[in-house]
Structure formats: C-alpha cells, structure tokens
Amino acid sequence: MKETLKKHATKSFVTRTVVVAVILIASLLFTKAGIIPLIFGGTSIDGTSDFDALEGKQVSFDAEYVLAEYVRRTSTETDTNRTTLTNVGYIVWDYDNDVLFGIYLPASKSSSLDKMIDETWEWWDYEIEEVSSSLHVDGTLRTMEGKEQQYFQETIDELLYEDEQDMVRYYTIDTTQVNGLEKGWLAIISAVDMWALLYFVWSLISYLSQGYYRAVKKFLDANPSVPESRMEADFASAVLFQKKIWVGREWTIYIKGMKAYLMENRKQVWAYYFRRTGRYSVSQIRFFDKDKKNINIDIPNSDYEEMLKAYQDRQPQMLLGYDKDWEKMYKKDFSGFLNLRYNQVISQLQTEDTYHYQGQANPDNYFDDARYDMDAYREQQK
C-alpha cells in the first residue's frame, strides 16, 4: 500500500517539477534573463563604454550632472479627457569623460531631477563649488528614434555649438524597462516565477515528509488496535477508480495531488453524486458521516455510478442518491435522519476484521426500508 501511494506521489512530483522548470525556462527566454539584472542590477557604464555593443542590455549609471529636460510623455484618459505626465527624459553629462546621453524616468522622479538641473547650472556658474546630488539609474540602454531623437537634438542644439556635438551619444537609459521588457510585464512574470518556486518547494517538502502516507499513519497511530496488515489487506481487495481512488470494505483511500486521504467507510451515512458545469465545473461524490462531517471526492461523470454501487454493495448503512427531503431532514433533524437507515443497519452489524451481516444481508432491503421510513416521515410532517 505504502509503495503504491508513493509511486503515485512520485509521478505527481516529477510532473510538477517539469511544469515548474518549463515555466522558469520560458520566463528566462521571454525576458532575456531580465529577472537576473532586476535583482543584481545592470552593467555599470560611463562615457567610455561601447554603447553600440550594450544596446538593448541592462545598464546602470550614477548621474551627477543633469543639464536639461528634453522630452515628456503623457497619457490621456478617454472618459475624463484628463492628461497625466507619465515619463520624462533628461540629458546627463559624464563630466569625467565629457560625454552626453539621455536617461528616461517615471514622472515621479521629476522633482528630484529638476533640483539636480538647478544644482548643475549653479555649479557651472561658480555659485557652488561642487554638486552634492547624484542619482543611480538602472535600465535598458536603447537608441533614440523619431520624435524623441528630434527633441533630444533640439535641446542639444540649445546647449552646445555644432562643433561640440561629437561628445553626444544618441542613447538613453530607459528605467521603465529591464532588458527591453516593460517593468510591469516583468513584475507579473517575476510573480509567476516566485509562485512556481514556492510551489516546487512546497511540493518537495510534502514529498520528502511522506505526505502520501501521513493520513494513513495518523489513523493507525490514533487506532493502535487496528493492525497495519488489516489495512493492507483491505487496500489490496479494494475496488480501484481512476487509478487513484481505492474503495475498500472498511476504508476509502484516495489521492489528491501528492497527498493521500483516508475515509472510514462505516462512519458514512449518506452519499450522492453532484455535478456543476460551466466556469467552476464540479464532478464529485459527496459523503456525509455520522458526525455531520462532509468529504468530497472528485470523480468523472462516467464513473460515479460504478463507484456508488461499490458502496451499495459494501456499505448497507449508507443512503445513496440525492433527495431534497433527505437534505432538509439532515440539516434540521439529524437524529431522525440517522434512524432512516444508519442506526438500524449498524445495530445489525458486528465489527471484526471486516463487517459481516447478521440475518438478512441484502443491501437493497435496507434501501427500501429507508424509503418506507422517509414516506412515513413525510406523512408525519403533513
């Protein structure tokens, strides 16, 4: 039994591991390994770096001298016609290497950058001895195109003479991207990756801690009078459904994911098939025990009749099938519900290694008796 359950758990664990590996590899390929520079930062650059070779890569730069703003991007809501500033581009100067290029940041940084611009020009005009502010910029290095390059050039023309413009690099560090991918998408993909990793760790812990046998062990520990060999024998003679549900005479053992669950059959008083189609589809047999506890076991529509028949053949104390009046009685008059069938059948059974019938042993008789008692109950209610 234990080896059988372990075999199913191992198969499930391998499947989960493969799924997690596929998710992680696909995310690395799609983001061009963007999660790595997002965590550890991009390649540090300065004016001497090979901008052409680094195009599209994640880079970082410590900006100190900010000369001017060169471009703005806004978004307009169609419903309210309200315009919001989203991003701003600035021209930065690598003073040590005498090179100018752009940085592109969210509008939330604009107030800090405006102060850096003021401080840069105060330093240029000898009003202060040195700039004290700096900003660490981390983003994708990309070339400027279209209107962005036009606005950049127009601003450069205002700052420099034509013969000074060989110090200009028409690149910008776009902080809204990581390896060319928008940060919003990267955040979503990173969240999926984190979920996948946590799912794998949880699955590994469950597998190594023998979650596939925990329910059985817990029952045996709580019931020392029940030998494991008895459960092994019941499991060996059980009727198997969907390769993961074992309906024995004394116990039902079923697997969900990598965990095995155990249900004591003699405690069950009622079971019926429930199905719901649509977005949140459900196909299961619902069990109710003498302590008013409910267990649902998933089973395809094609197999539920055979599974219910297995209980009809082996568990004469159970009511099978759905009846609205049964449900009403279960909720409002549980003791009367037990008297419909469970109590009278249990009183005629004795517990040894398995259950044996005393006297008449036709389960259908008990089912008919329950129907008769239900009719009498309805008459009494009237």
Coordinates of N, CA, C and O in Angstrom, one line a residue, residues 199-284:
Y199 N 5.8 26.9 -5.1 CA 5.1 25.7 -5.4 C 6.0 24.4 -5.4 O 5.6 23.4 -4.9
F200 N 7.1 24.6 -6.0 CA 8.1 23.5 -6.1 C 8.6 23.1 -4.7 O 8.7 22.0 -4.3
V201 N 9.0 24.2 -3.9 CA 9.5 24.0 -2.6 C 8.4 23.3 -1.7 O 8.7 22.3 -1.0
W202 N 7.2 23.8 -1.8 CA 6.1 23.1 -1.0 C 5.9 21.7 -1.5 O 5.7 20.8 -0.6
S203 N 6.0 21.4 -2.8 CA 5.8 20.0 -3.3 C 6.9 19.2 -2.8 O 6.7 18.0 -2.4
L204 N 8.2 19.7 -2.8 CA 9.3 18.9 -2.3 C 9.2 18.6 -0.9 O 9.5 17.4 -0.5
I205 N 8.8 19.6 -0.1 CA 8.6 19.3 1.4 C 7.6 18.3 1.6 O 7.7 17.3 2.4
S206 N 6.4 18.4 0.9 CA 5.4 17.4 1.0 C 5.8 16.0 0.7 O 5.4 15.0 1.3
Y207 N 6.6 15.9 -0.4 CA 7.0 14.6 -0.9 C 8.0 14.0 0.1 O 7.9 12.8 0.5
L208 N 9.0 14.8 0.6 CA 10.0 14.3 1.5 C 9.5 13.9 2.8 O 10.0 13.0 3.5
S209 N 8.4 14.6 3.2 CA 7.8 14.3 4.5 C 6.7 13.3 4.4 O 5.9 13.0 5.4
Q210 N 6.7 12.6 3.3 CA 5.7 11.4 3.1 C 4.3 11.8 3.3 O 3.5 11.2 4.0
G211 N 3.9 12.9 2.6 CA 2.5 13.4 2.7 C 1.6 12.3 2.1 O 0.4 12.3 2.4
Y212 N 2.1 11.5 1.2 CA 1.3 10.4 0.6 C 0.9 9.3 1.6 O 0.1 8.5 1.3
Y213 N 1.5 9.3 2.8 CA 1.2 8.3 3.7 C 0.8 8.8 5.1 O 0.5 8.1 6.0
R214 N 0.8 10.2 5.2 CA 0.6 10.8 6.5 C -0.8 10.5 7.1 O -1.0 10.2 8.3
A215 N -1.9 10.5 6.2 CA -3.2 10.3 6.7 C -3.4 8.8 7.2 O -4.0 8.6 8.2
V216 N -2.8 7.9 6.5 CA -2.8 6.5 6.9 C -2.1 6.3 8.3 O -2.6 5.7 9.2
K217 N -0.9 6.9 8.4 CA -0.1 6.8 9.6 C -0.9 7.4 10.8 O -0.9 6.9 11.9
K218 N -1.5 8.6 10.5 CA -2.2 9.3 11.6 C -3.4 8.4 12.1 O -3.6 8.4 13.3
F219 N -4.1 7.8 11.2 CA -5.2 6.9 11.6 C -4.7 5.7 12.4 O -5.2 5.3 13.4
L220 N -3.6 5.1 11.9 CA -3.0 3.9 12.6 C -2.5 4.3 14.0 O -2.7 3.5 15.0
D221 N -1.9 5.5 14.1 CA -1.4 5.9 15.4 C -2.6 6.2 16.4 O -2.5 6.0 17.6
A222 N -3.7 6.7 15.8 CA -4.9 7.0 16.7 C -5.7 5.8 17.0 O -6.5 5.8 17.9
N223 N -5.4 4.7 16.3 CA -6.2 3.5 16.5 C -5.2 2.3 16.6 O -5.1 1.5 15.6
P224 N -4.5 2.2 17.7 CA -3.5 1.1 17.8 C -4.1 -0.3 17.8 O -3.3 -1.2 17.5
S225 N -5.4 -0.4 18.0 CA -6.0 -1.8 17.9 C -6.1 -2.3 16.5 O -6.4 -3.4 16.2
V226 N -6.0 -1.4 15.5 CA -6.1 -1.7 14.1 C -4.7 -2.0 13.5 O -3.9 -1.1 13.4
P227 N -4.4 -3.2 13.2 CA -3.0 -3.6 12.7 C -2.9 -3.0 11.2 O -3.9 -3.0 10.5
E228 N -1.7 -2.7 10.9 CA -1.5 -2.2 9.5 C -1.7 -3.2 8.5 O -2.2 -3.0 7.4
S229 N -1.5 -4.5 8.9 CA -1.8 -5.6 7.9 C -3.3 -5.7 7.6 O -3.6 -6.0 6.4
R230 N -4.1 -5.3 8.5 CA -5.6 -5.3 8.2 C -5.9 -4.2 7.1 O -6.7 -4.5 6.2
M231 N -5.3 -3.1 7.3 CA -5.5 -2.0 6.3 C -4.9 -2.4 4.9 O -5.4 -2.1 3.9
E232 N -3.7 -3.1 5.0 CA -3.1 -3.5 3.8 C -4.0 -4.5 3.0 O -4.1 -4.4 1.8
A233 N -4.6 -5.4 3.8 CA -5.5 -6.4 3.1 C -6.7 -5.7 2.5 O -7.2 -6.1 1.5
D234 N -7.2 -4.7 3.3 CA -8.4 -4.0 2.8 C -8.1 -3.2 1.5 O -8.8 -3.2 0.6
F235 N -6.9 -2.7 1.5 CA -6.4 -1.9 0.3 C -6.2 -2.8 -0.9 O -6.6 -2.5 -2.0
A236 N -5.7 -4.0 -0.6 CA -5.4 -5.0 -1.7 C -6.7 -5.5 -2.3 O -6.7 -5.8 -3.5
S237 N -7.8 -5.5 -1.6 CA -9.1 -6.0 -2.1 C -10.0 -4.9 -2.5 O -11.1 -5.1 -2.9
A238 N -9.5 -3.7 -2.5 CA -10.3 -2.5 -2.8 C -10.6 -2.4 -4.3 O -9.9 -2.9 -5.1
V239 N -11.8 -1.8 -4.6 CA -12.1 -1.5 -6.0 C -11.5 -0.2 -6.4 O -11.6 0.8 -5.7
L240 N -10.7 -0.2 -7.5 CA -9.9 1.0 -7.9 C -10.7 1.8 -8.9 O -11.2 1.2 -9.9
F241 N -10.7 3.1 -8.7 CA -11.4 4.0 -9.7 C -10.4 5.1 -10.0 O -9.7 5.7 -9.2
Q242 N -10.3 5.4 -11.3 CA -9.5 6.5 -11.8 C -8.0 6.4 -11.4 O -7.3 7.4 -11.4
K243 N -7.6 5.2 -11.1 CA -6.2 4.9 -10.7 C -5.7 5.6 -9.5 O -4.5 5.7 -9.2
K244 N -6.7 6.2 -8.7 CA -6.3 7.0 -7.6 C -7.3 6.9 -6.4 O -7.1 7.6 -5.4
I245 N -8.3 6.1 -6.6 CA -9.4 6.0 -5.5 C -9.6 4.5 -5.3 O -10.0 3.8 -6.1
W246 N -9.3 4.1 -4.0 CA -9.4 2.7 -3.6 C -10.6 2.6 -2.6 O -10.5 3.1 -1.5
V247 N -11.6 2.0 -3.1 CA -12.8 1.8 -2.2 C -12.8 0.4 -1.6 O -13.1 -0.6 -2.3
G248 N -12.4 0.3 -0.4 CA -12.3 -1.0 0.3 C -13.6 -1.2 1.1 O -14.5 -0.4 1.1
R249 N -13.6 -2.3 1.8 CA -14.8 -2.6 2.7 C -14.8 -1.7 3.9 O -15.8 -1.2 4.4
E250 N -13.6 -1.4 4.5 CA -13.5 -0.7 5.7 C -13.1 0.8 5.5 O -13.5 1.7 6.2
W251 N -12.2 1.0 4.5 CA -11.7 2.3 4.3 C -11.7 2.7 2.8 O -11.6 1.8 1.9
T252 N -11.8 4.0 2.5 CA -11.6 4.5 1.2 C -10.3 5.4 1.2 O -10.2 6.3 2.1
I253 N -9.4 5.1 0.4 CA -8.2 5.9 0.3 C -8.1 6.5 -1.1 O -8.3 5.8 -2.1
Y254 N -7.9 7.8 -1.1 CA -7.8 8.5 -2.4 C -6.7 9.5 -2.4 O -6.3 10.0 -1.4
I255 N -6.2 9.9 -3.6 CA -5.1 10.8 -3.8 C -5.6 12.1 -4.4 O -6.3 12.1 -5.4
K256 N -5.1 13.2 -3.8 CA -5.2 14.5 -4.4 C -3.8 15.1 -4.5 O -3.2 15.3 -3.5
G257 N -3.4 15.3 -5.8 CA -2.0 15.8 -5.9 C -1.0 14.8 -5.4 O -0.9 13.7 -6.0
M258 N -0.3 15.1 -4.4 CA 0.7 14.2 -3.9 C 0.3 13.7 -2.5 O 1.1 12.9 -1.9
K259 N -0.8 14.0 -2.0 CA -1.3 13.6 -0.7 C -2.4 12.5 -0.8 O -3.2 12.6 -1.7
A260 N -2.3 11.6 0.1 CA -3.3 10.6 0.2 C -4.3 10.9 1.4 O -3.8 11.4 2.4
Y261 N -5.5 10.7 1.2 CA -6.5 10.9 2.2 C -7.3 9.6 2.5 O -7.4 8.8 1.7
L262 N -7.7 9.5 3.8 CA -8.4 8.3 4.2 C -9.8 8.6 4.8 O -10.0 9.6 5.5
M263 N -10.8 7.8 4.4 CA -12.1 7.9 4.9 C -12.6 6.6 5.5 O -12.4 5.6 4.8
E264 N -13.1 6.7 6.7 CA -13.7 5.5 7.3 C -15.1 5.2 6.8 O -16.0 6.0 7.0
N265 N -15.2 4.1 6.1 CA -16.5 3.8 5.4 C -17.7 3.6 6.3 O -18.8 4.0 6.1
R266 N -17.4 3.0 7.5 CA -18.5 2.6 8.4 C -19.2 3.9 9.0 O -20.3 3.8 9.5
K267 N -18.4 5.0 9.0 CA -19.0 6.2 9.6 C -19.9 7.0 8.6 O -20.6 7.9 9.0
Q268 N -19.8 6.6 7.3 CA -20.6 7.3 6.3 C -22.1 6.9 6.4 O -22.4 5.8 6.4
V269 N -22.9 8.0 6.3 CA -24.4 7.7 6.4 C -25.1 8.1 5.1 O -26.2 7.6 4.9
W270 N -24.5 8.8 4.3 CA -25.2 9.3 3.1 C -24.1 9.7 2.0 O -23.1 10.3 2.3
A271 N -24.4 9.4 0.8 CA -23.6 9.9 -0.3 C -24.4 10.1 -1.6 O -25.4 9.3 -1.8
Y272 N -24.1 11.1 -2.4 CA -24.7 11.3 -3.7 C -23.8 12.0 -4.6 O -22.8 12.6 -4.2
Y273 N -24.1 11.9 -5.9 CA -23.3 12.5 -6.9 C -23.7 13.9 -7.2 O -24.9 14.2 -7.2
F274 N -22.7 14.8 -7.3 CA -23.0 16.2 -7.5 C -22.2 16.7 -8.7 O -21.0 16.4 -8.8
R275 N -22.9 17.4 -9.6 CA -22.2 17.9 -10.8 C -22.6 19.3 -11.1 O -23.8 19.7 -11.0
R276 N -21.6 20.2 -11.4 CA -21.9 21.6 -11.8 C -21.0 21.9 -13.0 O -19.8 21.6 -13.0
T277 N -21.7 22.4 -14.1 CA -21.0 22.7 -15.3 C -20.7 24.2 -15.4 O -21.2 25.0 -14.6
G278 N -19.9 24.6 -16.4 CA -19.6 26.0 -16.6 C -18.2 26.3 -16.1 O -17.3 25.4 -16.0
R279 N -18.0 27.5 -15.8 CA -16.6 28.0 -15.4 C -16.1 27.3 -14.2 O -14.9 27.0 -14.2
Y280 N -16.9 27.2 -13.2 CA -16.4 26.5 -12.0 C -17.1 25.1 -11.9 O -17.8 24.8 -11.0
S281 N -16.7 24.3 -12.9 CA -17.3 23.0 -13.0 C -16.9 22.0 -11.9 O -15.7 22.1 -11.4
V282 N -17.8 21.2 -11.5 CA -17.5 20.2 -10.4 C -18.1 18.9 -10.8 O -19.3 18.9 -11.3
S283 N -17.4 17.8 -10.5 CA -18.0 16.5 -10.7 C -17.4 15.6 -9.5 O -16.2 15.3 -9.5
Q284 N -18.3 15.3 -8.5 CA -17.8 14.7 -7.3 C -18.9 13.9 -6.6 O -20.1 14.1 -6.9

